[in-house]
CSV table of C-alpha atoms in Angstrom, one decimal:
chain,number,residue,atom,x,y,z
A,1,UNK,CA,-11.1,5.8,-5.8
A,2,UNK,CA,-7.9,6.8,-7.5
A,3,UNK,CA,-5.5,4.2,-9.1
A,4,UNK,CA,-1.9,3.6,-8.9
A,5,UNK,CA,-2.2,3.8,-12.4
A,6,UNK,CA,-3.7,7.3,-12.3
A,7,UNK,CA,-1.4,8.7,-9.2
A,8,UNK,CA,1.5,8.3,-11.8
A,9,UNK,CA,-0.4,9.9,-14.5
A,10,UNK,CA,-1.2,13.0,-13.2
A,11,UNK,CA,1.4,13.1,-10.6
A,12,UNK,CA,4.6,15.0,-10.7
A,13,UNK,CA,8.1,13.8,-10.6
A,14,UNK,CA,8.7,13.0,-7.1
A,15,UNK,CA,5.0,11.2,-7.3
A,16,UNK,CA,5.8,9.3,-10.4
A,17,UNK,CA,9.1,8.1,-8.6
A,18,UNK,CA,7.2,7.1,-6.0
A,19,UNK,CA,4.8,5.3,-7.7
A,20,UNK,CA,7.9,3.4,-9.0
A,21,UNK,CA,9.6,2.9,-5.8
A,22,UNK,CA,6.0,1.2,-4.9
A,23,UNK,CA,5.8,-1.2,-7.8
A,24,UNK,CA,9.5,-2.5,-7.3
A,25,UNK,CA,8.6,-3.7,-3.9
A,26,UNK,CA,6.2,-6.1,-5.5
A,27,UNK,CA,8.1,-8.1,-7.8
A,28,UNK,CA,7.2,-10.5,-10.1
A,29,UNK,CA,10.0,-13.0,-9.3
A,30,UNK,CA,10.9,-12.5,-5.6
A,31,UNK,CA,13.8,-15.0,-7.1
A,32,UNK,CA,15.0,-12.6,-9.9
A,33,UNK,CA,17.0,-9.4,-8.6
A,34,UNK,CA,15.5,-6.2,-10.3
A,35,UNK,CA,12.3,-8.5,-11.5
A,36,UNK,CA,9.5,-6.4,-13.5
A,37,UNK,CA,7.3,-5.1,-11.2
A,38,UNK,CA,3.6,-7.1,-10.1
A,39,UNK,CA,1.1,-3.8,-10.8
A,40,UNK,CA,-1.2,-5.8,-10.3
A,41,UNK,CA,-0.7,-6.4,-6.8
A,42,UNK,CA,1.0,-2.7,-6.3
A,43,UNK,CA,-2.7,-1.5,-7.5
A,44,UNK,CA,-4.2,-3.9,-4.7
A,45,UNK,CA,-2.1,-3.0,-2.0
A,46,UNK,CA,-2.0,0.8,-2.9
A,47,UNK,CA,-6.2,0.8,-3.0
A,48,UNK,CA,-5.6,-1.6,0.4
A,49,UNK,CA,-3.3,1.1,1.6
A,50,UNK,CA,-6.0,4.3,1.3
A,51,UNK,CA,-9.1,1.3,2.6
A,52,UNK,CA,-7.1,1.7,5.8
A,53,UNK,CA,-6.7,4.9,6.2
A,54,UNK,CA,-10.3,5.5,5.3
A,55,UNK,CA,-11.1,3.3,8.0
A,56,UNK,CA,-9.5,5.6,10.7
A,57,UNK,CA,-11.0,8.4,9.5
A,58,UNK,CA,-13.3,10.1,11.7
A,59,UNK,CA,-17.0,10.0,10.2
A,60,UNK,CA,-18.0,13.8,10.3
A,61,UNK,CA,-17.2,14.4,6.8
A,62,UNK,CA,-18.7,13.2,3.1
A,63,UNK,CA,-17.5,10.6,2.0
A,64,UNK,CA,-16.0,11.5,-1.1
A,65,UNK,CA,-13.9,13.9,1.4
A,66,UNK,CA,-13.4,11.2,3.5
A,67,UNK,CA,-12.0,9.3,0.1
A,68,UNK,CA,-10.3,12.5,-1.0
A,69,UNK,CA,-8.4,12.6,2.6
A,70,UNK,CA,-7.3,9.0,2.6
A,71,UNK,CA,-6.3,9.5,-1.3
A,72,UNK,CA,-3.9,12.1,-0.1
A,73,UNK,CA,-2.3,10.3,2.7
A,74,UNK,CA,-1.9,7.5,0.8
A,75,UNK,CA,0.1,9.4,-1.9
A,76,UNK,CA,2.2,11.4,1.1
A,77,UNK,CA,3.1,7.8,2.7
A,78,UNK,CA,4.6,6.6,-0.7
A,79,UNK,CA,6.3,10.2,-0.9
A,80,UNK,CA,7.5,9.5,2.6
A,81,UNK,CA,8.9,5.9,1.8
A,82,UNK,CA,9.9,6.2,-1.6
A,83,UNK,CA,13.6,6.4,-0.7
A,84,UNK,CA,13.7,4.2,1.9
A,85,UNK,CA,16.2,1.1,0.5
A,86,UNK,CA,15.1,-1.6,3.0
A,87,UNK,CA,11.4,-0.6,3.5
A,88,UNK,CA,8.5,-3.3,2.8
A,89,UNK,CA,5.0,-2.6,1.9
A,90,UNK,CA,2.8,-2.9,4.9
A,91,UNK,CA,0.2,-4.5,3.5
A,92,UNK,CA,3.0,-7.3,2.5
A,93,UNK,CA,4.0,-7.3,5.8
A,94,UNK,CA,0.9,-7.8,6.9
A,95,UNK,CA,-0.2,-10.3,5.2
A,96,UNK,CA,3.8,-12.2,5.7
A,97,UNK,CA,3.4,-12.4,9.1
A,98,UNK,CA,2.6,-15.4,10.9
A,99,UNK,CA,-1.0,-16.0,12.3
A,100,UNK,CA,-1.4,-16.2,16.3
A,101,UNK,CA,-2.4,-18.8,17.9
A,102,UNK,CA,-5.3,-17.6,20.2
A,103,UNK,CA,-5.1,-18.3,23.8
A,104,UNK,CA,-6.6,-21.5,25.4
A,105,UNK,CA,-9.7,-20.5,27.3
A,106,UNK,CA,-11.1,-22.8,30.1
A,107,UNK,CA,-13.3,-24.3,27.7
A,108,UNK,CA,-10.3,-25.7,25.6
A,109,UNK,CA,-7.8,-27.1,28.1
């Protein structure tokens, strides 16, 4: 699977801004304005970002077109949000958001 690290690499301008845009959502300081970016957790949640898109994809190709695919869209969606000044990585979101309480059943009331 390809790497943040990588998608900058070979990318071109727009990509590579991208890429940036992506790595100064996760800051290392959320206390610190304009903190260094975490790449390590940018690299996480970028390889979290094409797991779930891979997981949506319909099974009647290879995988490594299936990986290919999700590689792709993953790269368009940081095109897509790159820009953006308020946007919030997903899988932050995600994993910010408060856990539901499931509902009582018979069994528990």
């Amino acid at each position: 699977m390809i790497t943040l690290h990588d998608v900058h690499k070979q990318g071109s301008e727009a990509v590579k801004t991208a890429v940036l845009a992506f790595g100064a959502r996760h800051p290392l300081n959320n206390a610190v304005r304009d903190a260094r970016p975490d790449w390590d957790q940018a690299e996480q949640h970028f390889t979290l970002l094409i797991e779930t898109i891979m997981g949506t994809a319909s099974p009647q190709h290879s995988a490594a077109a299936t990986v290919r695919r999700a590689e792709n869209e993953a790269i368009g969606f940081l095109l897509s949000v790159s820009n953006l000044p308020n946007y919030r990585c997903p899988i932050c979101v995600m994993r910010q958001a408060p856990t539901v309480s499931p509902r009582p059943t018979l069994e528990t009331t």
